[in-house]
């Protein structure tokens, strides 16, 4: 009968491993002894990172073991570059090794940073920097594990964790839908409004959990393709120069929403997304103000979120346009702060009423001390600049309390409420008022 250890051996036995030999003799000896101890038969060695591409072209590799200070750090980026040139069916997994100390630092799933030793440095870098680098690699679809020194048990556990960790399928997240909408489809949808609709995602006071407003989000159900996400539609709209048509469609729907809310004695601001190009449209603020006045609505109920997806062509014009909107009474928010063109530069030079912390920081806050620091600093900055602050992309209930503790008063995200159809939004605010 096979013992548990012989079963483990046979599992690793068939692994195809490539090692980037550590610089130091001690490191090379340690790695050799580890690979021997766990009975890996199929091992190829290279001495330099530049030799890795040739070995990968020769055949499938399951795991690359590399010293973090000797090529290991660059490996994820090298794999990504190779994949961009000739797509790989799957990435090899990477096991970072280093000396010392004898602890497996990164079992999967990543442990909370609080559990990590506070000041440990490996390969000349703080462990927190290595963790951040491993997270970025994971986002690119590359799994990275780490083990530093130690014996067979630590090495085995790190390798097992790495092999069992779920892979992040990069092709699933970035590939275009099989049946992509055409430009003609986009033009037809925007000119007729057919199959377009607006959903509303409520925003909450994080302490009381009361709804304090909502963001209008575009949805397009293409008859052949199905739901087309804004990440596909908006760039097409921008390329076709149809952003004003889109804005005018959303603006009309949002004014309708505000009128329904008013009829129910509910006064909640609704935010619309607009790129720098849309915001800079001559006469936009005046046109909006007239429309709101005709509808008998106060402009403070219509908030404009400046999205960060297009570069700012003319800062002076953008500043003038944002100020004109604010002068007419429309609140202006800086969306996705910390990503794309939504930068400190913009926050310092333009005037806003609100800043929205990008969801990427919120999603990382449980595992990244840096993400927590960015959130705390943005909250302080907002306070100093007399701005409101909203955290986006709150997916976990535990983050609601944590954000409130960091001083962030308001937020939106799946943990609070998903974007909802208008009638569901009306029901939820009417029930609560
Ligand atoms: P955004 O303005 O930052 O909107 C928030 C996005 O985050 C929405 O994605 C929303 O559905 C999503 N979201 C909300 N809570 C969570 C969460 O907990 N986790 C995660 N992972 N995502 C969450 P959506 O609707 O796909 O929109 C994406 C982007 O497209 C928007 O980002 C905005 O920049 C743009 N967009 C959407 N509607 C419009 C529009 O009417 N006009 C313009 N110009 N852009 C729009
Ligand atoms: Mg937005
Ligand atoms: Mg946003």
PDB file of N, CA and C and ligand atoms in Angstrom, residues 198 201 215-219 229-231 234 238 246-247 250 272-275 278 305 307-309 335-336 356 358 363 392-396 412-415 417-419, ligand 1:
ATOM      1  N   UNK A 198     -30.872  52.569 -18.008  1.00  0.00           N
ATOM      2  CA  UNK A 198     -30.021  53.051 -16.928  1.00  0.00           C
ATOM      3  C   UNK A 198     -30.325  52.233 -15.680  1.00  0.00           C
ATOM      4  N   UNK A 201     -27.006  52.492  -8.885  1.00  0.00           N
ATOM      5  CA  UNK A 201     -26.350  51.843  -7.741  1.00  0.00           C
ATOM      6  C   UNK A 201     -26.389  52.813  -6.560  1.00  0.00           C
ATOM      7  N   UNK A 215     -25.665  56.308  -8.204  1.00  0.00           N
ATOM      8  CA  UNK A 215     -24.935  56.574  -9.444  1.00  0.00           C
ATOM      9  C   UNK A 215     -25.683  55.913 -10.595  1.00  0.00           C
ATOM     10  N   UNK A 216     -25.861  56.680 -11.684  1.00  0.00           N
ATOM     11  CA  UNK A 216     -26.529  56.132 -12.879  1.00  0.00           C
ATOM     12  C   UNK A 216     -25.499  55.400 -13.729  1.00  0.00           C
ATOM     13  N   UNK A 217     -25.806  54.159 -14.093  1.00  0.00           N
ATOM     14  CA  UNK A 217     -24.877  53.353 -14.886  1.00  0.00           C
ATOM     15  C   UNK A 217     -25.591  52.847 -16.142  1.00  0.00           C
ATOM     16  N   UNK A 218     -24.930  52.994 -17.249  1.00  0.00           N
ATOM     17  CA  UNK A 218     -25.523  52.617 -18.528  1.00  0.00           C
ATOM     18  C   UNK A 218     -25.547  51.096 -18.699  1.00  0.00           C
ATOM     19  N   UNK A 219     -26.619  50.588 -19.285  1.00  0.00           N
ATOM     20  CA  UNK A 219     -26.672  49.170 -19.656  1.00  0.00           C
ATOM     21  C   UNK A 219     -27.188  49.049 -21.084  1.00  0.00           C
ATOM     22  N   UNK A 229     -20.964  45.217 -21.644  1.00  0.00           N
ATOM     23  CA  UNK A 229     -20.544  46.039 -20.493  1.00  0.00           C
ATOM     24  C   UNK A 229     -20.083  47.429 -20.928  1.00  0.00           C
ATOM     25  N   UNK A 230     -20.225  48.433 -20.038  1.00  0.00           N
ATOM     26  CA  UNK A 230     -19.742  49.776 -20.373  1.00  0.00           C
ATOM     27  C   UNK A 230     -18.269  49.778 -20.778  1.00  0.00           C
ATOM     28  N   UNK A 231     -17.486  48.844 -20.232  1.00  0.00           N
ATOM     29  CA  UNK A 231     -16.052  48.824 -20.579  1.00  0.00           C
ATOM     30  C   UNK A 231     -15.837  48.533 -22.063  1.00  0.00           C
ATOM     31  N   UNK A 234     -18.361  52.084 -23.891  1.00  0.00           N
ATOM     32  CA  UNK A 234     -17.919  53.494 -23.765  1.00  0.00           C
ATOM     33  C   UNK A 234     -16.729  53.809 -24.685  1.00  0.00           C
ATOM     34  N   UNK A 238     -16.731  56.663 -27.520  1.00  0.00           N
ATOM     35  CA  UNK A 238     -15.716  57.728 -27.592  1.00  0.00           C
ATOM     36  C   UNK A 238     -15.045  57.748 -28.963  1.00  0.00           C
ATOM     37  N   UNK A 246     -24.712  59.972 -25.938  1.00  0.00           N
ATOM     38  CA  UNK A 246     -24.844  59.089 -24.775  1.00  0.00           C
ATOM     39  C   UNK A 246     -25.185  59.909 -23.532  1.00  0.00           C
ATOM     40  N   UNK A 247     -24.453  61.007 -23.351  1.00  0.00           N
ATOM     41  CA  UNK A 247     -24.686  61.822 -22.157  1.00  0.00           C
ATOM     42  C   UNK A 247     -26.121  62.340 -22.140  1.00  0.00           C
ATOM     43  N   UNK A 250     -28.516  59.594 -21.050  1.00  0.00           N
ATOM     44  CA  UNK A 250     -28.478  59.319 -19.604  1.00  0.00           C
ATOM     45  C   UNK A 250     -29.091  60.480 -18.826  1.00  0.00           C
ATOM     46  N   UNK A 272     -24.081  61.284 -12.576  1.00  0.00           N
ATOM     47  CA  UNK A 272     -23.907  60.852 -13.976  1.00  0.00           C
ATOM     48  C   UNK A 272     -22.418  60.820 -14.269  1.00  0.00           C
ATOM     49  N   UNK A 273     -21.991  59.862 -15.049  1.00  0.00           N
ATOM     50  CA  UNK A 273     -20.584  59.809 -15.441  1.00  0.00           C
ATOM     51  C   UNK A 273     -20.360  60.643 -16.699  1.00  0.00           C
ATOM     52  N   UNK A 274     -19.260  61.359 -16.741  1.00  0.00           N
ATOM     53  CA  UNK A 274     -18.933  62.141 -17.942  1.00  0.00           C
ATOM     54  C   UNK A 274     -17.421  62.221 -18.079  1.00  0.00           C
ATOM     55  N   UNK A 275     -16.923  61.989 -19.286  1.00  0.00           N
ATOM     56  CA  UNK A 275     -15.484  62.098 -19.518  1.00  0.00           C
ATOM     57  C   UNK A 275     -15.093  63.571 -19.591  1.00  0.00           C
ATOM     58  N   UNK A 278     -16.625  65.211 -22.548  1.00  0.00           N
ATOM     59  CA  UNK A 278     -18.046  65.582 -22.403  1.00  0.00           C
ATOM     60  C   UNK A 278     -18.170  66.839 -21.549  1.00  0.00           C
ATOM     61  N   UNK A 305     -19.911  63.101 -12.367  1.00  0.00           N
ATOM     62  CA  UNK A 305     -18.672  62.392 -12.010  1.00  0.00           C
ATOM     63  C   UNK A 305     -17.714  62.453 -13.196  1.00  0.00           C
ATOM     64  N   UNK A 307     -15.011  61.035 -15.153  1.00  0.00           N
ATOM     65  CA  UNK A 307     -14.360  59.717 -15.231  1.00  0.00           C
ATOM     66  C   UNK A 307     -12.893  59.903 -15.634  1.00  0.00           C
ATOM     67  N   UNK A 308     -12.103  58.885 -15.313  1.00  0.00           N
ATOM     68  CA  UNK A 308     -10.661  59.020 -15.569  1.00  0.00           C
ATOM     69  C   UNK A 308     -10.210  58.228 -16.778  1.00  0.00           C
ATOM     70  N   UNK A 309     -11.104  57.967 -17.723  1.00  0.00           N
ATOM     71  CA  UNK A 309     -10.670  57.089 -18.815  1.00  0.00           C
ATOM     72  C   UNK A 309     -10.094  57.821 -20.027  1.00  0.00           C
ATOM     73  N   UNK A 335     -14.033  60.932 -10.186  1.00  0.00           N
ATOM     74  CA  UNK A 335     -14.282  59.482 -10.144  1.00  0.00           C
ATOM     75  C   UNK A 335     -12.960  58.708 -10.164  1.00  0.00           C
ATOM     76  N   UNK A 336     -13.003  57.494  -9.625  1.00  0.00           N
ATOM     77  CA  UNK A 336     -11.890  56.533  -9.738  1.00  0.00           C
ATOM     78  C   UNK A 336     -10.549  57.135  -9.315  1.00  0.00           C
ATOM     79  N   UNK A 356     -13.983  60.223  -5.367  1.00  0.00           N
ATOM     80  CA  UNK A 356     -14.375  58.820  -5.210  1.00  0.00           C
ATOM     81  C   UNK A 356     -13.122  57.950  -5.237  1.00  0.00           C
ATOM     82  N   UNK A 358     -10.968  54.954  -5.842  1.00  0.00           N
ATOM     83  CA  UNK A 358     -11.121  53.866  -6.802  1.00  0.00           C
ATOM     84  C   UNK A 358     -11.283  52.510  -6.097  1.00  0.00           C
ATOM     85  N   UNK A 363     -10.741  47.027  -2.796  1.00  0.00           N
ATOM     86  CA  UNK A 363     -10.668  45.559  -2.922  1.00  0.00           C
ATOM     87  C   UNK A 363      -9.363  45.015  -2.335  1.00  0.00           C
ATOM     88  N   UNK A 392     -15.503  53.358  -3.464  1.00  0.00           N
ATOM     89  CA  UNK A 392     -16.204  52.540  -4.465  1.00  0.00           C
ATOM     90  C   UNK A 392     -15.791  51.078  -4.356  1.00  0.00           C
ATOM     91  N   UNK A 393     -16.596  50.203  -4.960  1.00  0.00           N
ATOM     92  CA  UNK A 393     -16.197  48.798  -5.101  1.00  0.00           C
ATOM     93  C   UNK A 393     -16.080  48.050  -3.777  1.00  0.00           C
ATOM     94  N   UNK A 394     -16.977  48.354  -2.828  1.00  0.00           N
ATOM     95  CA  UNK A 394     -16.939  47.644  -1.536  1.00  0.00           C
ATOM     96  C   UNK A 394     -17.613  46.285  -1.733  1.00  0.00           C
ATOM     97  N   UNK A 395     -16.800  45.249  -1.801  1.00  0.00           N
ATOM     98  CA  UNK A 395     -17.350  43.916  -2.101  1.00  0.00           C
ATOM     99  C   UNK A 395     -17.538  43.071  -0.866  1.00  0.00           C
ATOM    100  N   UNK A 396     -16.844  43.424   0.209  1.00  0.00           N
ATOM    101  CA  UNK A 396     -16.934  42.578   1.406  1.00  0.00           C
ATOM    102  C   UNK A 396     -17.501  43.364   2.573  1.00  0.00           C
ATOM    103  N   UNK A 412     -20.091  52.824  -1.887  1.00  0.00           N
ATOM    104  CA  UNK A 412     -20.991  52.012  -2.716  1.00  0.00           C
ATOM    105  C   UNK A 412     -20.260  50.729  -3.080  1.00  0.00           C
ATOM    106  N   UNK A 413     -21.014  49.691  -3.367  1.00  0.00           N
ATOM    107  CA  UNK A 413     -20.381  48.422  -3.727  1.00  0.00           C
ATOM    108  C   UNK A 413     -21.346  47.273  -3.531  1.00  0.00           C
ATOM    109  N   UNK A 414     -20.948  46.125  -4.100  1.00  0.00           N
ATOM    110  CA  UNK A 414     -21.833  44.958  -4.080  1.00  0.00           C
ATOM    111  C   UNK A 414     -22.220  44.554  -2.657  1.00  0.00           C
ATOM    112  N   UNK A 415     -21.333  44.799  -1.676  1.00  0.00           N
ATOM    113  CA  UNK A 415     -21.651  44.392  -0.304  1.00  0.00           C
ATOM    114  C   UNK A 415     -22.800  45.227   0.265  1.00  0.00           C
ATOM    115  N   UNK A 417     -25.123  47.259  -2.043  1.00  0.00           N
ATOM    116  CA  UNK A 417     -26.196  47.034  -3.022  1.00  0.00           C
ATOM    117  C   UNK A 417     -25.595  47.005  -4.417  1.00  0.00           C
ATOM    118  N   UNK A 418     -26.054  46.085  -5.226  1.00  0.00           N
ATOM    119  CA  UNK A 418     -25.613  46.032  -6.631  1.00  0.00           C
ATOM    120  C   UNK A 418     -26.367  47.093  -7.420  1.00  0.00           C
ATOM    121  N   UNK A 419     -25.889  47.448  -8.608  1.00  0.00           N
ATOM    122  CA  UNK A 419     -26.690  48.338  -9.456  1.00  0.00           C
ATOM    123  C   UNK A 419     -28.067  47.704  -9.661  1.00  0.00           C
TER     124      UNK A 419
HETATM  125  P1  LIG B   1     -17.622  53.865 -12.456  1.00  0.00           P
HETATM  126  O1  LIG B   1     -18.190  55.188 -12.762  1.00  0.00           O
HETATM  127  O2  LIG B   1     -16.477  53.810 -11.515  1.00  0.00           O
HETATM  128  O3  LIG B   1     -18.814  52.964 -11.944  1.00  0.00           O
HETATM  129  C1  LIG B   1     -18.698  51.996 -10.980  1.00  0.00           C
HETATM  130  C2  LIG B   1     -18.523  50.662 -11.605  1.00  0.00           C
HETATM  131  O4  LIG B   1     -18.217  49.722 -10.589  1.00  0.00           O
HETATM  132  C3  LIG B   1     -19.797  50.137 -12.241  1.00  0.00           C
HETATM  133  O5  LIG B   1     -19.392  49.290 -13.301  1.00  0.00           O
HETATM  134  C4  LIG B   1     -20.402  49.288 -11.144  1.00  0.00           C
HETATM  135  O6  LIG B   1     -21.300  48.325 -11.624  1.00  0.00           O
HETATM  136  C5  LIG B   1     -19.154  48.667 -10.616  1.00  0.00           C
HETATM  137  N1  LIG B   1     -19.283  48.218  -9.234  1.00  0.00           N
HETATM  138  C6  LIG B   1     -20.081  48.680  -8.279  1.00  0.00           C
HETATM  139  N2  LIG B   1     -19.878  48.036  -7.110  1.00  0.00           N
HETATM  140  C7  LIG B   1     -18.894  47.143  -7.341  1.00  0.00           C
HETATM  141  C8  LIG B   1     -18.221  46.180  -6.534  1.00  0.00           C
HETATM  142  O7  LIG B   1     -18.473  46.010  -5.358  1.00  0.00           O
HETATM  143  N3  LIG B   1     -17.257  45.441  -7.133  1.00  0.00           N
HETATM  144  C9  LIG B   1     -16.925  45.608  -8.442  1.00  0.00           C
HETATM  145  N4  LIG B   1     -15.971  44.825  -8.955  1.00  0.00           N
HETATM  146  N5  LIG B   1     -17.519  46.507  -9.243  1.00  0.00           N
HETATM  147  C10 LIG B   1     -18.495  47.279  -8.688  1.00  0.00           C
HETATM  148  P2  LIG B   1     -20.052  49.413 -14.723  1.00  0.00           P
HETATM  149  O8  LIG B   1     -21.513  49.681 -14.615  1.00  0.00           O
HETATM  150  O9  LIG B   1     -19.577  48.205 -15.472  1.00  0.00           O
HETATM  151  O10 LIG B   1     -19.385  50.703 -15.286  1.00  0.00           O
HETATM  152  C11 LIG B   1     -18.026  50.740 -15.526  1.00  0.00           C
HETATM  153  C12 LIG B   1     -17.586  52.113 -15.875  1.00  0.00           C
HETATM  154  O11 LIG B   1     -18.158  52.523 -17.126  1.00  0.00           O
HETATM  155  C13 LIG B   1     -18.064  53.162 -14.870  1.00  0.00           C
HETATM  156  O12 LIG B   1     -17.166  53.150 -13.800  1.00  0.00           O
HETATM  157  C14 LIG B   1     -17.988  54.423 -15.707  1.00  0.00           C
HETATM  158  O13 LIG B   1     -16.686  54.923 -15.779  1.00  0.00           O
HETATM  159  C15 LIG B   1     -18.390  53.884 -17.077  1.00  0.00           C
HETATM  160  N6  LIG B   1     -19.801  54.182 -17.263  1.00  0.00           N
HETATM  161  C16 LIG B   1     -20.893  53.507 -16.836  1.00  0.00           C
HETATM  162  N7  LIG B   1     -22.016  54.129 -17.219  1.00  0.00           N
HETATM  163  C17 LIG B   1     -21.608  55.234 -17.902  1.00  0.00           C
HETATM  164  C18 LIG B   1     -22.287  56.316 -18.535  1.00  0.00           C
HETATM  165  O14 LIG B   1     -23.505  56.414 -18.541  1.00  0.00           O
HETATM  166  N8  LIG B   1     -21.502  57.274 -19.142  1.00  0.00           N
HETATM  167  C19 LIG B   1     -20.133  57.226 -19.118  1.00  0.00           C
HETATM  168  N9  LIG B   1     -19.446  58.209 -19.724  1.00  0.00           N
HETATM  169  N10 LIG B   1     -19.467  56.235 -18.514  1.00  0.00           N
HETATM  170  C20 LIG B   1     -20.197  55.265 -17.917  1.00  0.00           C
END
